[in-house]
Tab-separated table of C-alpha atoms and ligand atoms in Angstrom:
chain	number	residue	atom	x	y	z
K	50	MET	CA	27.125	12.389	106.015
K	51	ARG	CA	26.024	13.930	109.289
K	52	ILE	CA	26.854	17.481	110.339
K	53	LEU	CA	26.469	19.091	113.746
K	54	ILE	CA	25.796	22.835	113.906
K	55	VAL	CA	26.653	24.462	117.237
K	56	GLU	CA	25.178	27.943	116.955
K	57	ASP	CA	23.076	29.945	119.392
K	58	GLU	CA	21.479	32.221	116.794
K	59	THR	CA	18.415	30.091	116.093
K	60	LYS	CA	17.529	31.702	112.770
K	61	LEU	CA	21.036	31.295	111.405
K	62	ALA	CA	21.254	27.718	112.684
K	63	GLN	CA	17.929	26.858	111.049
K	64	ALA	CA	18.892	28.507	107.740
K	65	LEU	CA	22.195	26.597	107.695
K	66	LYS	CA	20.403	23.356	108.521
K	67	GLU	CA	18.037	23.853	105.583
K	68	SER	CA	20.862	24.690	103.169
K	69	LEU	CA	22.837	21.642	104.243
K	70	GLU	CA	19.834	19.324	104.136
K	71	TYR	CA	19.127	20.579	100.639
K	72	GLU	CA	22.658	19.408	99.764
K	73	GLY	CA	21.853	15.965	101.142
K	74	PHE	CA	23.473	16.151	104.583
K	75	ASP	CA	21.815	14.986	107.793
K	76	VAL	CA	21.944	17.843	110.267
K	77	ASP	CA	21.615	18.274	114.028
K	78	ILE	CA	21.603	21.593	115.855
K	79	ALA	CA	22.926	22.442	119.300
K	80	HIS	CA	22.300	25.935	120.646
K	81	THR	CA	24.900	25.782	123.429
K	82	GLY	CA	28.315	24.205	123.873
K	83	GLU	CA	26.857	21.805	126.473
K	84	ASP	CA	24.197	20.605	124.034
K	85	GLY	CA	26.957	20.177	121.483
K	86	PHE	CA	28.951	17.931	123.854
K	87	PHE	CA	25.853	15.917	124.561
K	88	LEU	CA	25.166	15.263	120.882
K	89	VAL	CA	28.806	14.475	120.102
K	90	ASN	CA	28.693	11.789	122.801
K	91	GLU	CA	25.405	10.441	121.471
K	92	ARG	CA	26.288	9.904	117.827
K	93	HIS	CA	28.881	10.118	115.097
K	94	PHE	CA	29.313	13.317	113.090
K	95	ASP	CA	31.398	13.715	109.956
K	96	LEU	CA	31.862	17.423	110.511
K	97	ILE	CA	31.098	20.073	113.122
K	98	LEU	CA	30.266	23.732	112.422
K	99	LEU	CA	31.167	25.553	115.597
K	100	ASP	CA	30.261	29.133	116.447
K	101	VAL	CA	32.746	30.982	118.686
K	102	MET	CA	30.415	33.313	120.572
K	103	LEU	CA	28.152	30.960	122.514
K	104	PRO	CA	26.402	31.421	125.848
K	105	GLY	CA	28.325	29.697	128.641
K	106	ARG	CA	31.358	27.902	127.271
K	107	ASP	CA	32.509	29.552	124.058
K	108	GLY	CA	33.408	27.714	120.867
K	109	PHE	CA	37.145	27.712	121.556
K	110	ASP	CA	36.558	26.125	124.945
K	111	VAL	CA	34.306	23.486	123.384
K	112	LEU	CA	36.891	22.789	120.700
K	113	SER	CA	39.766	22.400	123.198
K	114	THR	CA	37.748	19.907	125.218
K	115	LEU	CA	36.764	17.875	122.165
K	116	ARG	CA	40.366	17.664	120.988
K	117	LYS	CA	41.584	16.765	124.494
K	118	ARG	CA	39.172	13.857	124.353
K	119	ASP	CA	40.856	12.952	121.077
K	120	LEU	CA	37.825	13.572	118.941
K	121	GLN	CA	39.098	13.679	115.349
K	122	THR	CA	35.979	15.077	113.670
K	123	PRO	CA	36.820	17.998	111.346
K	124	VAL	CA	35.725	21.310	112.869
K	125	LEU	CA	34.935	24.466	110.958
K	126	ILE	CA	34.867	27.525	113.191
K	127	LEU	CA	32.301	30.237	112.477
K	128	THR	CA	33.553	33.517	113.830
K	129	ALA	CA	32.390	37.095	113.701
K	130	LYS	CA	35.580	38.203	115.364
K	131	ASP	CA	37.872	38.616	112.429
K	132	THR	CA	41.142	39.188	114.210
K	133	VAL	CA	44.535	37.576	113.902
K	134	GLU	CA	44.376	36.361	117.514
K	135	ASP	CA	41.102	34.535	116.946
K	136	ARG	CA	42.308	32.821	113.817
K	137	VAL	CA	45.513	31.680	115.466
K	138	SER	CA	43.668	30.669	118.597
K	139	GLY	CA	41.124	28.620	116.611
K	140	LEU	CA	43.736	26.841	114.513
K	141	ASP	CA	45.931	26.192	117.571
K	142	ARG	CA	43.042	24.554	119.370
K	143	GLY	CA	42.525	22.109	116.542
K	144	ALA	CA	40.076	23.743	114.154
K	145	ASP	CA	40.491	22.609	110.574
K	146	ASP	CA	39.168	25.750	108.983
K	147	TYR	CA	37.351	28.941	109.866
K	148	LEU	CA	34.848	31.177	108.164
K	149	VAL	CA	34.201	34.784	109.096
K	150	LYS	CA	30.585	35.890	109.534
K	151	PRO	CA	28.722	36.998	107.547
K	152	PHE	CA	29.606	34.431	104.924
K	153	ALA	CA	27.979	33.292	101.693
K	154	VAL	CA	26.390	29.843	101.822
K	155	PRO	CA	28.120	28.682	98.590
K	156	GLU	CA	31.463	29.490	100.232
K	157	LEU	CA	30.491	27.481	103.318
K	158	LEU	CA	29.427	24.528	101.171
K	159	ALA	CA	32.697	24.684	99.211
K	160	ARG	CA	34.702	24.642	102.475
K	161	ILE	CA	32.654	21.748	103.857
K	162	ARG	CA	33.160	19.692	100.708
K	163	ALA	CA	36.898	20.409	100.745
K	164	MET	CA	37.147	19.436	104.434
K	165	LEU	CA	35.235	16.202	103.930
K	166	ARG	CA	37.462	15.352	100.953
K	167	ARG	CA	40.737	15.785	102.762
K	168	GLY	CA	39.615	14.646	106.209
K	169	ARG	CA	41.209	15.796	109.413
K	170	GLY	CA	44.851	16.681	109.953
K	171	GLU	CA	45.492	18.719	106.848
K	172	GLN	CA	44.647	22.306	107.566
K	173	ARG	CA	43.758	24.819	104.943
K	174	ALA	CA	46.944	26.414	103.640
K	175	VAL	CA	48.105	29.252	105.842
K	176	VAL	CA	50.806	30.453	103.426
K	177	LEU	CA	49.692	31.104	99.859
K	178	LYS	CA	52.226	31.625	97.085
K	179	ALA	CA	52.405	32.539	93.427
K	180	ALA	CA	55.965	32.952	92.172
K	181	ASP	CA	57.493	35.788	94.261
K	182	LEU	CA	54.157	36.810	95.784
K	183	GLU	CA	53.479	35.386	99.235
K	184	MET	CA	50.657	35.763	101.754
K	185	ASN	CA	50.380	34.422	105.290
K	186	VAL	CA	46.694	34.408	106.243
K	187	VAL	CA	47.430	34.073	109.968
K	188	THR	CA	50.087	36.752	110.453
K	189	ARG	CA	48.509	38.792	107.611
K	190	ASP	CA	51.938	39.392	106.031
K	191	VAL	CA	52.036	39.985	102.285
K	192	LEU	CA	55.363	39.946	100.472
K	193	ARG	CA	56.295	40.519	96.868
K	194	GLY	CA	59.919	39.721	96.025
K	195	GLY	CA	60.625	39.668	99.772
K	196	GLN	CA	59.293	43.202	100.154
K	197	ALA	CA	56.451	43.761	102.646
K	198	ILE	CA	53.240	45.163	101.195
K	199	ASP	CA	50.659	46.943	103.294
K	200	LEU	CA	47.087	46.063	102.310
K	201	THR	CA	43.721	47.182	103.653
K	202	ALA	CA	41.418	44.463	105.034
K	203	LYS	CA	39.403	44.368	101.792
K	204	GLU	CA	42.476	44.296	99.563
K	205	PHE	CA	43.787	41.421	101.671
K	206	GLU	CA	40.550	39.485	101.272
K	207	LEU	CA	40.552	40.150	97.549
K	208	LEU	CA	44.126	38.952	97.143
K	209	GLU	CA	43.508	35.852	99.279
K	210	TYR	CA	40.540	35.006	97.066
K	211	LEU	CA	42.632	35.378	93.904
K	212	LEU	CA	45.555	33.412	95.346
K	213	ARG	CA	43.355	30.505	96.408
K	214	ARG	CA	42.049	30.339	92.843
K	215	GLN	CA	45.268	31.147	91.031
K	216	GLY	CA	45.383	30.083	87.406
K	217	THR	CA	41.601	30.310	87.091
K	218	VAL	CA	39.490	33.283	86.054
K	219	VAL	CA	37.622	35.071	88.826
K	220	THR	CA	34.538	36.969	87.672
K	221	ARG	CA	33.016	40.082	89.219
K	222	GLU	CA	29.974	37.947	90.106
K	223	MET	CA	32.209	35.672	92.187
K	224	LEU	CA	33.858	38.641	93.903
K	225	ALA	CA	30.485	40.267	94.603
K	226	ARG	CA	29.125	37.034	96.082
K	227	ASP	CA	32.142	35.726	97.977
K	228	VAL	CA	34.211	38.790	98.904
K	229	TRP	CA	31.472	41.402	99.229
K	230	ASN	CA	28.757	38.911	100.279
K	231	VAL	CA	26.233	40.480	97.923
K	232	SER	CA	24.078	38.148	95.867
K	233	VAL	CA	22.552	40.701	93.482
K	234	ARG	CA	25.204	42.373	91.399
K	235	ALA	CA	24.749	45.999	90.446
K	236	VAL	CA	26.741	48.577	88.507
K	237	PRO	CA	27.784	50.572	91.623
K	238	LEU	CA	29.203	47.404	93.210
K	239	ASP	CA	31.115	46.597	90.026
K	240	ASN	CA	32.668	50.045	90.317
K	241	VAL	CA	33.592	49.405	93.950
K	242	ILE	CA	35.168	46.080	92.990
K	243	ASP	CA	37.139	47.760	90.206
K	244	VAL	CA	38.383	50.518	92.503
K	245	HIS	CA	39.653	47.967	95.051
K	246	MET	CA	41.163	45.852	92.302
K	247	THR	CA	43.006	48.865	90.860
K	248	ARG	CA	44.419	49.785	94.281
K	249	LEU	CA	45.446	46.205	94.970
K	250	ARG	CA	47.191	45.904	91.607
K	251	LYS	CA	49.028	49.172	92.188
K	252	LYS	CA	50.365	47.828	95.472
K	253	ILE	CA	51.370	44.338	94.413
K	254	ASP	CA	52.266	44.835	90.737
K	255	GLN	CA	53.621	48.331	90.249
K	256	GLY	CA	57.413	48.440	90.052
K	257	PHE	CA	57.793	44.672	89.570
K	258	ALA	CA	59.093	42.928	86.447
K	259	TYR	CA	55.761	41.329	85.556
K	260	PRO	CA	52.185	41.647	86.780
K	261	ALA	CA	50.618	38.935	88.960
K	262	ILE	CA	47.016	39.983	88.279
K	263	HIS	CA	45.680	40.185	84.734
K	264	THR	CA	42.391	41.463	83.360
K	265	ILE	CA	40.428	39.092	81.173
K	266	ARG	CA	38.391	41.579	79.173
K	267	GLY	CA	34.640	41.155	79.571
K	268	VAL	CA	35.091	38.248	82.008
K	269	GLY	CA	37.072	39.186	85.092
K	270	PHE	CA	40.541	38.722	86.524
K	271	ILE	CA	43.177	36.054	86.885
K	272	LEU	CA	46.189	35.761	89.156
K	273	ARG	CA	48.898	33.603	87.687
K	274	GLU	CA	52.615	32.987	87.706
K	275	PRO	CA	54.536	34.268	84.656
K	276	ASN	CA	54.584	32.064	81.539
K	277	ARG	CA	51.581	30.053	82.606
T	1412	CA	CA1	26.816	33.176	118.464
């Protein structure tokens, strides 16, 4: 499997290349959109990692052109601009998934594997559901029993993480690594995680017939539908 990284930050591009090569992928790097076009015309890639903020033509522009030329290669957008507009804009232009910088390498690898498994055309779910709890990751709407719930950015991220893994236990290590992007877990961070978790649970569970999020003592948390 061959992956193209289009990223102007040379250190980041090199670090990604090494991580991916370690996983057995063949990797090429382009530092500008133009170089990216050149390489795409030269050879076949199974997946493209595309940075948005590039010198000259930005990632969205590159992506539009590739899709206009009917290139079907799955594209994962790397963006530091975590705004609704950017997400919508990226998905509209034919990106298959996006990842917000800074991201954890294990999360990137998981996304890449998932994209390669399903191929192009099936985008990552935009609406996530668990019984009467619903989240739209593009519009950022969260509803419980049809009632809108206002979450902070971190609470939103936390809930999205739990929803994407519903029915499975999420540990504090996983939250520290994937939601807080911290690889070494410490007691103060555990406290921060717990504070956010408590606030999130208050917002989405208080006043409803049954809780969506449960504590698994000594292990972590699980989001699940009732009677499962
Ligand atoms: Ca950049």
